[in-house]
mmCIF file of C-alpha atoms and ligand atoms in Angstrom:
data_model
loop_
_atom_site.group_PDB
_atom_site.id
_atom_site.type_symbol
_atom_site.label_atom_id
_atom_site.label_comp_id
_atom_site.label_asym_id
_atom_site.label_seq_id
_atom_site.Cartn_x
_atom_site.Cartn_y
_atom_site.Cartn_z
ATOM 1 C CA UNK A 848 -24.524 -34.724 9.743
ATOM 2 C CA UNK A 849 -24.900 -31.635 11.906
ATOM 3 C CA UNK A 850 -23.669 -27.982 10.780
ATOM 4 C CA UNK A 851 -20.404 -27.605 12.835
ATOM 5 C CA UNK A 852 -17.346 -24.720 12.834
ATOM 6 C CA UNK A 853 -15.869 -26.916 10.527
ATOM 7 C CA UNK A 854 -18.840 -26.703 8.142
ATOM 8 C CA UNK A 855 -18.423 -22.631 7.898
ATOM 9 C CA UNK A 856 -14.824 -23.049 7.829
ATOM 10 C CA UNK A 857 -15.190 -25.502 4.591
ATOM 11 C CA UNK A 858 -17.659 -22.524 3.221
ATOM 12 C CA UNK A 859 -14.710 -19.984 3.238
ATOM 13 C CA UNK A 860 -13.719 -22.319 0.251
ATOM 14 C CA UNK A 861 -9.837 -21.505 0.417
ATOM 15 C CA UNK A 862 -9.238 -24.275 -2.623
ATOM 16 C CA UNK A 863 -6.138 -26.708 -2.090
ATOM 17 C CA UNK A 864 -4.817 -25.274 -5.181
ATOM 18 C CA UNK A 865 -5.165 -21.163 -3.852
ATOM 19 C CA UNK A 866 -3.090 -22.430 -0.916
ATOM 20 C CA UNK A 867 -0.892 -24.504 -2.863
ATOM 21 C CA UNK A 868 -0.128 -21.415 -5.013
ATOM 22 C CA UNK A 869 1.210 -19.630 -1.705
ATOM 23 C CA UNK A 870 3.409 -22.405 -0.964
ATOM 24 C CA UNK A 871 7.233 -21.736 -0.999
ATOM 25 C CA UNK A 872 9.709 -22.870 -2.999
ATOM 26 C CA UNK A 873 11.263 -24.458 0.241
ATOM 27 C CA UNK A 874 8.215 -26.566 0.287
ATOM 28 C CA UNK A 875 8.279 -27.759 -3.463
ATOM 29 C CA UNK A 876 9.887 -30.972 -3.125
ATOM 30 C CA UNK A 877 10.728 -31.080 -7.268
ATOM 31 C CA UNK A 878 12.690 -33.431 -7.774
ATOM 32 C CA UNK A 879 14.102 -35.038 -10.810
ATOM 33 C CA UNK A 880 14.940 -38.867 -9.737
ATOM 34 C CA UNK A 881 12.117 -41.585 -9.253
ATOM 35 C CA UNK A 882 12.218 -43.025 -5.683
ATOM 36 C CA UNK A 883 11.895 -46.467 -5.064
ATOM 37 C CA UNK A 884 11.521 -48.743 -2.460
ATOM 38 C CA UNK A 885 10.980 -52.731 -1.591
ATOM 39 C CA UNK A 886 8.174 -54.245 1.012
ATOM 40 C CA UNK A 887 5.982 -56.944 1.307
ATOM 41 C CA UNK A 888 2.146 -57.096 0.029
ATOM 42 C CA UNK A 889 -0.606 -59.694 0.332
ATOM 43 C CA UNK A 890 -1.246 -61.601 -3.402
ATOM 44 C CA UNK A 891 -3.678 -64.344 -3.551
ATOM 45 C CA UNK A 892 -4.174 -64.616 0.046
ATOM 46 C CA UNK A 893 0.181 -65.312 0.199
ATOM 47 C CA UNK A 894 3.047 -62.308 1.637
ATOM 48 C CA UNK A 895 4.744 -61.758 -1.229
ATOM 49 C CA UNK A 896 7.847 -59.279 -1.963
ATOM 50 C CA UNK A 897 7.107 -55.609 -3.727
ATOM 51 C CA UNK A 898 8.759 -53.050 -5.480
ATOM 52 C CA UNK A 899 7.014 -49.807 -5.082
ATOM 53 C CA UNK A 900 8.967 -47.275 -8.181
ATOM 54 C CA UNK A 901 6.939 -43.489 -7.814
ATOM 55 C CA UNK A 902 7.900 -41.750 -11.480
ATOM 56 C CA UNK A 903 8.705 -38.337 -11.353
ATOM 57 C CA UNK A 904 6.263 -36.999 -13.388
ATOM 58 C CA UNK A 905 4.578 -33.350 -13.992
ATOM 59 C CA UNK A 906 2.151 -35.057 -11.503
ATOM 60 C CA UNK A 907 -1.964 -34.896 -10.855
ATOM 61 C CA UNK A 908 -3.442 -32.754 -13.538
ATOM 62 C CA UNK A 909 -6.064 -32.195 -10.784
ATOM 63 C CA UNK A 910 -3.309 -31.019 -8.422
ATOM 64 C CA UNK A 911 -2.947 -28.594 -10.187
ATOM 65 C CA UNK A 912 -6.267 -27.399 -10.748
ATOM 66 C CA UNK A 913 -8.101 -27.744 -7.996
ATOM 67 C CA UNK A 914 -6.776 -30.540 -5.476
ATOM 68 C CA UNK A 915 -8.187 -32.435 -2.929
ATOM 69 C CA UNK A 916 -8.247 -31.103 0.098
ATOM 70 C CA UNK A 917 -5.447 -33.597 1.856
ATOM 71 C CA UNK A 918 -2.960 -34.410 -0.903
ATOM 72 C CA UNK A 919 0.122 -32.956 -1.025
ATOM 73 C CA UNK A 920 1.000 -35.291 -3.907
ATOM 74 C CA UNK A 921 1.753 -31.870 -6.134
ATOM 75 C CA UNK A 922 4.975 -31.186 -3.923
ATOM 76 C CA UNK A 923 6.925 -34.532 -5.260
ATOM 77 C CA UNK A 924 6.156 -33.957 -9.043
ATOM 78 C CA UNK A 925 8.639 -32.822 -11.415
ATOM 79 C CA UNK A 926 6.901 -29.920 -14.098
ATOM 80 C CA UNK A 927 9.976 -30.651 -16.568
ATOM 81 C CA UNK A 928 9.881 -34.309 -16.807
ATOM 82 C CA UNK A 929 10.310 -35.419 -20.195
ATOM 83 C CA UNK A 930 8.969 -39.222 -21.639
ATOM 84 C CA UNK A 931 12.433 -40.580 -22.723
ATOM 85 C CA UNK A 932 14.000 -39.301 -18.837
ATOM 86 C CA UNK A 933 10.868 -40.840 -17.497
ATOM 87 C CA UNK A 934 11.200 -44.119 -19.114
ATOM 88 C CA UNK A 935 15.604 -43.801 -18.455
ATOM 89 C CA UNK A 936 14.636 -43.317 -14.924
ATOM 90 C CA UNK A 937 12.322 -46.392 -14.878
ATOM 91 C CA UNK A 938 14.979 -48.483 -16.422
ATOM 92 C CA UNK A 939 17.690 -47.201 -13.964
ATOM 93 C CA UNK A 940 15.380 -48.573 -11.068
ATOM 94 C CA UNK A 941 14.981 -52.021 -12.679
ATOM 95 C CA UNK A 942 18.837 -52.334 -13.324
ATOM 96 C CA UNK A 943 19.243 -51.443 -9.504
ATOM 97 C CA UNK A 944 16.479 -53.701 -8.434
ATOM 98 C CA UNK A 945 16.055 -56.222 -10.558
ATOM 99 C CA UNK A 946 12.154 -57.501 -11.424
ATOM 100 C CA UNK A 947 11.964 -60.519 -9.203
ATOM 101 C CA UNK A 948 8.956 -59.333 -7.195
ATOM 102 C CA UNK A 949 5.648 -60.925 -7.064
ATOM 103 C CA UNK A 950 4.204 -57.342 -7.009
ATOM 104 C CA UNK A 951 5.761 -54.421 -8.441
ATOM 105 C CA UNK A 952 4.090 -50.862 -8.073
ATOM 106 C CA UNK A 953 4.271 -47.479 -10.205
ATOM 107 C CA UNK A 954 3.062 -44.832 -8.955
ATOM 108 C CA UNK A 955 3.437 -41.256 -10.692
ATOM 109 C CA UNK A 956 2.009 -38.890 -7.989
ATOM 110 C CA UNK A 957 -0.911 -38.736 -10.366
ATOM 111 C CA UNK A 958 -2.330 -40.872 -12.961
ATOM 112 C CA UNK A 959 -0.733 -43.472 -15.305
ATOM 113 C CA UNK A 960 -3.213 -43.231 -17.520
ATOM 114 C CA UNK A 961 -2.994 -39.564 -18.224
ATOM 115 C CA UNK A 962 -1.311 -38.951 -21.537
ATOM 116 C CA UNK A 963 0.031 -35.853 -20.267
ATOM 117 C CA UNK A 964 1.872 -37.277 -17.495
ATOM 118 C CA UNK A 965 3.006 -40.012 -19.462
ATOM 119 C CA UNK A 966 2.477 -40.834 -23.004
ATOM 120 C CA UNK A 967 1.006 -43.599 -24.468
ATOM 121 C CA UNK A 968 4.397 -44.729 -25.563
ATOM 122 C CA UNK A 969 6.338 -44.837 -22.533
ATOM 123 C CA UNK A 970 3.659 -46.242 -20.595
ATOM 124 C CA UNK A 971 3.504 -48.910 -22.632
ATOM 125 C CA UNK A 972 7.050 -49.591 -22.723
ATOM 126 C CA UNK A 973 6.888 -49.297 -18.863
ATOM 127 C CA UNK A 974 3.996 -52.192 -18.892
ATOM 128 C CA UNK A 975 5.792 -54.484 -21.205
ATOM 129 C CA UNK A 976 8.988 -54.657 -19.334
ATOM 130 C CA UNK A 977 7.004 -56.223 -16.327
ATOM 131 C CA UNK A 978 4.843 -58.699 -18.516
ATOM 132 C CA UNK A 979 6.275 -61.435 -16.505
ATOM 133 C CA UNK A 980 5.960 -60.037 -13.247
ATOM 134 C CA UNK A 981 2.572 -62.120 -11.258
ATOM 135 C CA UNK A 982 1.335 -58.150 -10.555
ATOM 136 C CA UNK A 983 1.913 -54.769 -11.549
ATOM 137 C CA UNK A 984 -0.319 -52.045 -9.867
ATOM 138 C CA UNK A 985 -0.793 -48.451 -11.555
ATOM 139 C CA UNK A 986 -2.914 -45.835 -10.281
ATOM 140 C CA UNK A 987 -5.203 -43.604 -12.076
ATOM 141 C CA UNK A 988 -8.315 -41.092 -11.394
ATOM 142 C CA UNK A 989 -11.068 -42.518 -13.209
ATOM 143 C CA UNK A 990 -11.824 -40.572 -15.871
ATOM 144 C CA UNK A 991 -8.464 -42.105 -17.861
ATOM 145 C CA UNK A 992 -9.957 -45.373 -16.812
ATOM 146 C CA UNK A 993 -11.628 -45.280 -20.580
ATOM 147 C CA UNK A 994 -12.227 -48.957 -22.500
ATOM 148 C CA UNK A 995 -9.167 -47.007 -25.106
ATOM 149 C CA UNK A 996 -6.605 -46.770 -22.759
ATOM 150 C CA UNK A 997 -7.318 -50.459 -21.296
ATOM 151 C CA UNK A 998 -7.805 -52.119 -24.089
ATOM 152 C CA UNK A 999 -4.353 -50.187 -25.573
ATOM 153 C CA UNK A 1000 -2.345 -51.436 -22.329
ATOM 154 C CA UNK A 1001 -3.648 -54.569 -22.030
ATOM 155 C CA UNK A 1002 -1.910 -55.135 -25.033
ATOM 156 C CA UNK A 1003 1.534 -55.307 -23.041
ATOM 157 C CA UNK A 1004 0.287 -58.473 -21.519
ATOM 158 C CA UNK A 1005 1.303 -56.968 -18.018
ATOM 159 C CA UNK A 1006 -1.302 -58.448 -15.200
ATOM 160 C CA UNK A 1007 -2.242 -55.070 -14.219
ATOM 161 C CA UNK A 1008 -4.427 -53.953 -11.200
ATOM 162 C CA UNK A 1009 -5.451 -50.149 -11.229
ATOM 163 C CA UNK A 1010 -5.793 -48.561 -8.036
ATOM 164 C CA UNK A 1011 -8.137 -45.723 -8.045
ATOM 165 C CA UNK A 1012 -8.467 -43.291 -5.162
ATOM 166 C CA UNK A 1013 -12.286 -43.255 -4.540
ATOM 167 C CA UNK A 1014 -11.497 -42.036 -0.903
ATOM 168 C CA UNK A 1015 -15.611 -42.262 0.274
ATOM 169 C CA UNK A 1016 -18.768 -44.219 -1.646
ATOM 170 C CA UNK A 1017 -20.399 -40.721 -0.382
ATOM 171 C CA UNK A 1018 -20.795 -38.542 -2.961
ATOM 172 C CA UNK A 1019 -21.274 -35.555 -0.757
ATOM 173 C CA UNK A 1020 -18.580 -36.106 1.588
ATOM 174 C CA UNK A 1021 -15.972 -36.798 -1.801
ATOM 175 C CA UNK A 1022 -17.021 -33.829 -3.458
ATOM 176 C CA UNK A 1023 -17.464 -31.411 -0.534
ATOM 177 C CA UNK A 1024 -15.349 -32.312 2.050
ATOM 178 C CA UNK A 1025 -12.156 -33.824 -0.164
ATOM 179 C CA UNK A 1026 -12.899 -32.131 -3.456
ATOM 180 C CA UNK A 1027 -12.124 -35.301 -5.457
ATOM 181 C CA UNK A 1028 -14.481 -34.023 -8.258
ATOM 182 C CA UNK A 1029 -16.070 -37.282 -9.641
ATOM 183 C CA UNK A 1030 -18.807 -39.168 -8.770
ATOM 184 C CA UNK A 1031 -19.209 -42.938 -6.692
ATOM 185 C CA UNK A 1032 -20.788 -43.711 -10.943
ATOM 186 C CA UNK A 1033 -17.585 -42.968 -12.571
ATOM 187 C CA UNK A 1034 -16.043 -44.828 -9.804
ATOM 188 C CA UNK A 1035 -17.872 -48.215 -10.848
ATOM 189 C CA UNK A 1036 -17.823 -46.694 -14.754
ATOM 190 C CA UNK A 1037 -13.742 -47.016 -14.579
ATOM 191 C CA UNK A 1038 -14.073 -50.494 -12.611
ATOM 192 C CA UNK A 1039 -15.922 -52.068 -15.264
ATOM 193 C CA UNK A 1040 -13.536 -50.776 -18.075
ATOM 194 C CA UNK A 1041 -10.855 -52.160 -16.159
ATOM 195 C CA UNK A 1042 -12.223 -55.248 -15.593
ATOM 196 C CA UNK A 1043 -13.266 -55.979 -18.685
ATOM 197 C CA UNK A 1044 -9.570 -55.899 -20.291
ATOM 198 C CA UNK A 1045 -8.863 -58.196 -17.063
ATOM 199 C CA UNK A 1046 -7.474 -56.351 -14.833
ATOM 200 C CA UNK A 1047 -8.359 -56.012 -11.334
ATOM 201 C CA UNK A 1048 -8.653 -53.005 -9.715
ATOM 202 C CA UNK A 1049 -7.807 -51.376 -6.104
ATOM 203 C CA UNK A 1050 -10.072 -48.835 -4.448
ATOM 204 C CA UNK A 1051 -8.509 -46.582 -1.852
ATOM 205 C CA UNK A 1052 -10.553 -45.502 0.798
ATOM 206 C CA UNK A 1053 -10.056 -42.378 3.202
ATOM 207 C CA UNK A 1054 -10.862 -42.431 6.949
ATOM 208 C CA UNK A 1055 -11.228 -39.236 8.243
ATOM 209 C CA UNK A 1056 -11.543 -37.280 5.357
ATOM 210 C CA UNK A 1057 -11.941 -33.127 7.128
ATOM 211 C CA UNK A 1058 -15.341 -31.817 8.713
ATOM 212 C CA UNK A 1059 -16.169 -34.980 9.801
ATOM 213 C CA UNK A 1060 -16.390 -35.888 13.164
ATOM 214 C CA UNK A 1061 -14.670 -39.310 14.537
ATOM 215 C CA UNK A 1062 -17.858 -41.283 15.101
ATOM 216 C CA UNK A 1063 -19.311 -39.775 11.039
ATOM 217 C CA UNK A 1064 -15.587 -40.909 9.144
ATOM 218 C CA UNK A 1065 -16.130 -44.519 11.233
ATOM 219 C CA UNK A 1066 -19.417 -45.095 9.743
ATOM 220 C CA UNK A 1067 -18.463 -43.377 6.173
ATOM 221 C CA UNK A 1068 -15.663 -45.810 6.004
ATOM 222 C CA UNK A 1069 -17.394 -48.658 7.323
ATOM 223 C CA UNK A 1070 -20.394 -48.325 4.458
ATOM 224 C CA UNK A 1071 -18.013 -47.363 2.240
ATOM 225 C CA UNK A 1072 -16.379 -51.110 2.098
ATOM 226 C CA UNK A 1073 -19.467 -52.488 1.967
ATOM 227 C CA UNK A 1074 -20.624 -50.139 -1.047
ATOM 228 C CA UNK A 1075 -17.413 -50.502 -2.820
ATOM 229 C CA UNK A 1076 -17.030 -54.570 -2.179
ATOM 230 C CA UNK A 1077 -18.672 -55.254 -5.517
ATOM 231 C CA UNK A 1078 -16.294 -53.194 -7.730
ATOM 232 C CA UNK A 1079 -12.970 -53.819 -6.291
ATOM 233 C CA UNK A 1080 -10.575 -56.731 -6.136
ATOM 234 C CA UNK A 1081 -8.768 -55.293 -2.993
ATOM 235 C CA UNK A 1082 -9.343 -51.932 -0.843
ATOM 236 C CA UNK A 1083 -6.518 -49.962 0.639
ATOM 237 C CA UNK A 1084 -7.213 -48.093 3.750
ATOM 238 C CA UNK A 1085 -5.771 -44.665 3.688
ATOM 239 C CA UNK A 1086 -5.835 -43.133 7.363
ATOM 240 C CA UNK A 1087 -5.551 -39.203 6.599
ATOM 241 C CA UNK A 1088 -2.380 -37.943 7.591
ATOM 242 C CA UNK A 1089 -2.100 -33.789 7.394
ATOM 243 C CA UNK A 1090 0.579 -33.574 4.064
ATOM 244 C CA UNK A 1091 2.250 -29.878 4.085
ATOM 245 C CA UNK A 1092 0.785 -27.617 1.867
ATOM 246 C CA UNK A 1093 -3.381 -28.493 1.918
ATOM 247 C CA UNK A 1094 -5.938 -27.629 2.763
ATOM 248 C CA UNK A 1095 -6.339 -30.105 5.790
ATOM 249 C CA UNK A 1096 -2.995 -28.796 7.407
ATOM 250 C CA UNK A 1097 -4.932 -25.202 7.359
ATOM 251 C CA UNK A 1098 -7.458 -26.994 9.668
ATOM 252 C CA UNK A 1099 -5.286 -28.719 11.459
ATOM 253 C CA UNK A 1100 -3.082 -25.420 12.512
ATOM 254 C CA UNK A 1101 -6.202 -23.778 13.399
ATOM 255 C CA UNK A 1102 -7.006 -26.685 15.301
ATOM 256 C CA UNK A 1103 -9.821 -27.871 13.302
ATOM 257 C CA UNK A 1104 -8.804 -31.206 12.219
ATOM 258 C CA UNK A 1105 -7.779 -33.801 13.892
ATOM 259 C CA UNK A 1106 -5.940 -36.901 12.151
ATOM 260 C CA UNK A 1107 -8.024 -40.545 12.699
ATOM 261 C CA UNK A 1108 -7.304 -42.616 16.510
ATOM 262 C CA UNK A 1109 -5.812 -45.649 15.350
ATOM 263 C CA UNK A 1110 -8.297 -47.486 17.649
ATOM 264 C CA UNK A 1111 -10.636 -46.006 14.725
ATOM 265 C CA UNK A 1112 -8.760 -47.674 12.184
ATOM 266 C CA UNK A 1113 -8.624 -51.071 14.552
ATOM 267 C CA UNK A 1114 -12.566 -50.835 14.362
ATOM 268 C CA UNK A 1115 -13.228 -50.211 10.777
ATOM 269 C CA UNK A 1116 -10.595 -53.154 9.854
ATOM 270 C CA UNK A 1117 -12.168 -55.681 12.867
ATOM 271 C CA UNK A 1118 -15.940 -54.752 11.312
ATOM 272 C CA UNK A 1119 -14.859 -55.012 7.666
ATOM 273 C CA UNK A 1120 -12.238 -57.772 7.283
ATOM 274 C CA UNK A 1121 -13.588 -61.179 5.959
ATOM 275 C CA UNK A 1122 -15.516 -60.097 2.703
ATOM 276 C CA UNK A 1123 -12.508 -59.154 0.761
ATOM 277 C CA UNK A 1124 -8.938 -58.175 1.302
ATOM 278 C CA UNK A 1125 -8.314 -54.979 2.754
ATOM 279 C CA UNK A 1126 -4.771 -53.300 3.778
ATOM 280 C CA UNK A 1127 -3.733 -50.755 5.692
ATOM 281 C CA UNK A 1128 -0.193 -48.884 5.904
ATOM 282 C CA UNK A 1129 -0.710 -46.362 8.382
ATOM 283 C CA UNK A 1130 1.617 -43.522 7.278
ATOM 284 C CA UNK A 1131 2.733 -41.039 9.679
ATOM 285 C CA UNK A 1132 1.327 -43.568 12.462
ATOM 286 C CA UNK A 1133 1.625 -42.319 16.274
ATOM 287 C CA UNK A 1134 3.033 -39.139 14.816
ATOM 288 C CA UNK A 1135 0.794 -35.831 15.329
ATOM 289 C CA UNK A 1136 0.212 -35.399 11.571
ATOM 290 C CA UNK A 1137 -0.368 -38.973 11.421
ATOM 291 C CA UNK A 1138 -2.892 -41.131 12.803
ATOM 292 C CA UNK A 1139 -2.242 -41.391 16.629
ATOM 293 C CA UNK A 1140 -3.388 -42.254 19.914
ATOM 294 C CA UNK A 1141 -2.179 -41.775 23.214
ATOM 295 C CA UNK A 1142 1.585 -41.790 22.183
ATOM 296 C CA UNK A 1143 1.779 -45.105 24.701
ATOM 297 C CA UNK A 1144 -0.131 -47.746 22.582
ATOM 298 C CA UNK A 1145 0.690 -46.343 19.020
ATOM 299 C CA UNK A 1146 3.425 -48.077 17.937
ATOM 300 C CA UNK A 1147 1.601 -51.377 18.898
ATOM 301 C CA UNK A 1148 -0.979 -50.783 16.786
ATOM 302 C CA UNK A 1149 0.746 -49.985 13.768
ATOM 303 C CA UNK A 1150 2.683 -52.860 13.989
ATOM 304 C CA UNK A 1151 -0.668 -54.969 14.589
ATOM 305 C CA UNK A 1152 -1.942 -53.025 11.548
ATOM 306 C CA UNK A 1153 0.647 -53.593 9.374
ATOM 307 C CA UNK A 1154 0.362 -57.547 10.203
ATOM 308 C CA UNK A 1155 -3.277 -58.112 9.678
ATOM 309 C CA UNK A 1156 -2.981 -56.270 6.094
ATOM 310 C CA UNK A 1157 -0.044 -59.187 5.565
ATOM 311 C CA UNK A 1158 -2.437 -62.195 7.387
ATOM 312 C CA UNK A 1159 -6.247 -60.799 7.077
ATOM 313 C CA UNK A 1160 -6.598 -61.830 10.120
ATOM 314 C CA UNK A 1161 -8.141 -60.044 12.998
ATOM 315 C CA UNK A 1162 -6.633 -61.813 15.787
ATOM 316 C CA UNK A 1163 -3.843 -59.810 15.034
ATOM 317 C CA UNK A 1164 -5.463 -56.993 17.137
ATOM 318 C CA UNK A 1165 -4.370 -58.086 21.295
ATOM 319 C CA UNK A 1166 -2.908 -54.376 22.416
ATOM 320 C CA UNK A 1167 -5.420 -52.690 25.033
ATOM 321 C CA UNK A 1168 -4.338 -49.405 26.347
ATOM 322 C CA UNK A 1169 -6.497 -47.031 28.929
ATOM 323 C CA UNK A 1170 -6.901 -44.344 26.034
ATOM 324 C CA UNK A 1171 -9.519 -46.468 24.890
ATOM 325 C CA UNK A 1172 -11.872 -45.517 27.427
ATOM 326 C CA UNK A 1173 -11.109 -41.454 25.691
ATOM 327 C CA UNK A 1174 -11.404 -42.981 22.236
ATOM 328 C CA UNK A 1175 -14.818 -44.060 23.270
ATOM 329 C CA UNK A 1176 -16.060 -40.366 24.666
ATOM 330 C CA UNK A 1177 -14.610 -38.825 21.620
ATOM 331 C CA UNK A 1178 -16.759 -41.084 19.608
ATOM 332 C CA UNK A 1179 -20.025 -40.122 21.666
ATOM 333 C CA UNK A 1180 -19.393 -36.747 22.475
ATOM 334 C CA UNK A 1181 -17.253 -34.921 19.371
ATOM 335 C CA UNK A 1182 -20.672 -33.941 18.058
ATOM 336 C CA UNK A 1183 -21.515 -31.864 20.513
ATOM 337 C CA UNK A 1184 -18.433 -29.709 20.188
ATOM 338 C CA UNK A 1185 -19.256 -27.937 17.328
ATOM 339 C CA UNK A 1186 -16.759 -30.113 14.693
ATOM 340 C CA UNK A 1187 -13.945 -29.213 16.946
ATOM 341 C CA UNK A 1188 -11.395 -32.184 17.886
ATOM 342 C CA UNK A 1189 -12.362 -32.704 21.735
ATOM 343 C CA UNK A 1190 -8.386 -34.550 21.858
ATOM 344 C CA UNK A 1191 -5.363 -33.403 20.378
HETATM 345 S S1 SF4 B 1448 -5.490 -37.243 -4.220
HETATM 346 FE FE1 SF4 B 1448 -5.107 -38.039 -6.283
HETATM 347 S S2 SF4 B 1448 -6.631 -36.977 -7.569
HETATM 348 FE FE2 SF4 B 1448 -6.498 -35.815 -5.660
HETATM 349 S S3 SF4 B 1448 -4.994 -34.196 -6.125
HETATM 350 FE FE3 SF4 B 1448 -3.894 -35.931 -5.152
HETATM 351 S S4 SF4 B 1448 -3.118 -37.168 -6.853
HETATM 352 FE FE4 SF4 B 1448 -4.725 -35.819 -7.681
HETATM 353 ZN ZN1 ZN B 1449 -2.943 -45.661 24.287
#
């Protein structure tokens, strides 16, 4: 990878958390309520319904202390959250709900596994209410991914999957460009713990991660499936969408970041799909913060997106639009422009 402007501005190192601290009240979404929501999700090759519950935690312990550079995950926690509210809150969801969902998702803006987000207790009460649902998926950084706390949960009998946000199999571009502050061997540490209390596990995988240029987060993305194919059950796709309050909307106000193409996306998904199941939800899609294209063929594209995560199939991709022919420059050319987006 060449030296670009976004290379010196990443050497200013302005943390997440330093800009985090300057953040506004206004902008500190604390809330006290979890949020939930239903969908649909691929299990065993089948659509399936989901229930996706996100706990309102203290949130990311990491958040808080450093931060990657394009979460914004610390804005939707809740510092006061007590276990018992936590657990009353989960319940409240399930008596609005109900648990008939083939999938059922909690999420905690941070990680499950972290006994000071959520204590070994209520988690485990959490678990064993669902021990009849097909799967529930957690999510947790890796280093809580310890053979303790597996072999503790598995004892809830709940089929658990635990997604972990490895975001690149590139060490260098993790640590330096996201800040994620573990290593691609912790990664496949925590996937064997899981796995060997039988649960399967979900990597999440960034494209476009900052100070790298279309044509570098294509190919880090692209090896990055093939590196991770061995330790995960199922990869997400996360296109990077600019969250308020990180380090990547700096960037992106100074005009140093641009969020992925979607015809970027398209590719990685066309040159992946087949080896193992891999979704894609593109949040924020055909918005500026959000992965976009022209603003003609976007909502297309999300739409075809959102169906080949549900089929796998890459015949779901028919939309054509003239942007393409830009796409294609910005690929070949973005180097040469010192790191700078060449398209808005
Ligand atoms: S991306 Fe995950 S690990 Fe990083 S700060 Fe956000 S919640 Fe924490
Ligand atoms: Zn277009």
């Amino acid at each position: 990878m060449k030296r670009t402007q976004n290379h010196e501005a990443r050497d200013q190192n302005v943390s997440a958390s330093d800009i985090r601290a300057n953040l506004n009240d206004h902008h500190v979404r604390s809330r006290t309520q979890p949020v939930a929501w239903t969908g649909w999700d691929l299990l065993n090759g089948e659509t399936v319904p989901t229930l996706t519950v996100v706990l309102r935690t203290r949130g990311c312990y990491w958040a808080r202390r450093k931060g990657c550079t394009m979460c914004g995950f610390v804005c939707d926690s809740n510092p006061s959250a007590t276990g018992p509210d936590i657990y009353r809150e989960f319940l409240g969801v399930l008596a609005r709900f109900g648990k008939e969902f083939k999938i059922i998702k909690i999420f905690t803006s941070g990680s499950f596994l972290d006994s000071e987000e959520l204590s070994p207790d209520v988690r485990n009460a959490i678990l064993a209410e669902l021990k009849d649902v097909p799967k529930t998926i957690i999510e947790s950084r890796p280093e809580f991914v310890t053979d303790e706390n597996c072999e503790e949960i598995a004892r809830s009998n709940a089929h658990v999957e635990i997604a972990i946000g490895l975001e690149s199999s590139n060490d260098y571009i993790r640590e330096r460009y996201i800040n994620k502050g573990f290593t691609f061997r912790d990664f496949i540490r925590a996937s064997k713990a899981a796995r060997s209390s039988g649960f399967t596990v979900k990597s999440y995988l960034l494209l476009k991660p900052p100070f790298l240029t279309e044509a570098e987060a294509m190919r880090d993305t692209i090896q990055s499936v093939k590196d991770t194919t061995e330790y995960a059950d199922i990869i997400s796709l996360n296109l990077c969408n600019v969250q308020r309050g990180t380090f990547v909307e700096k960037l992106w106000k100074k005009r140093l970041y641009r969020p992925p193409w979607l015809w970027t996306a398209v590719e990685v998904l066309t040159q992946t799909a087949g080896n193992m199941p891999i979704i894609c939800d593109p949040v924020a899609g055909g918005m500026r913060r959000g992965p976009h294209n022209c603003g003609i063929c976007d909502h297309e594209i999300v739409a075809e997106i959102r169906r080949f995560s549900l089929s796998q199939d890459k015949a779901s991709f028919k939309t054509t639009c003239a942007d393409k022919v830009l796409w294609n420059f910005v690929l070949e050319f973005e180097e040469y422009s010192y790191g700078a987006p060449l398209v808005p």
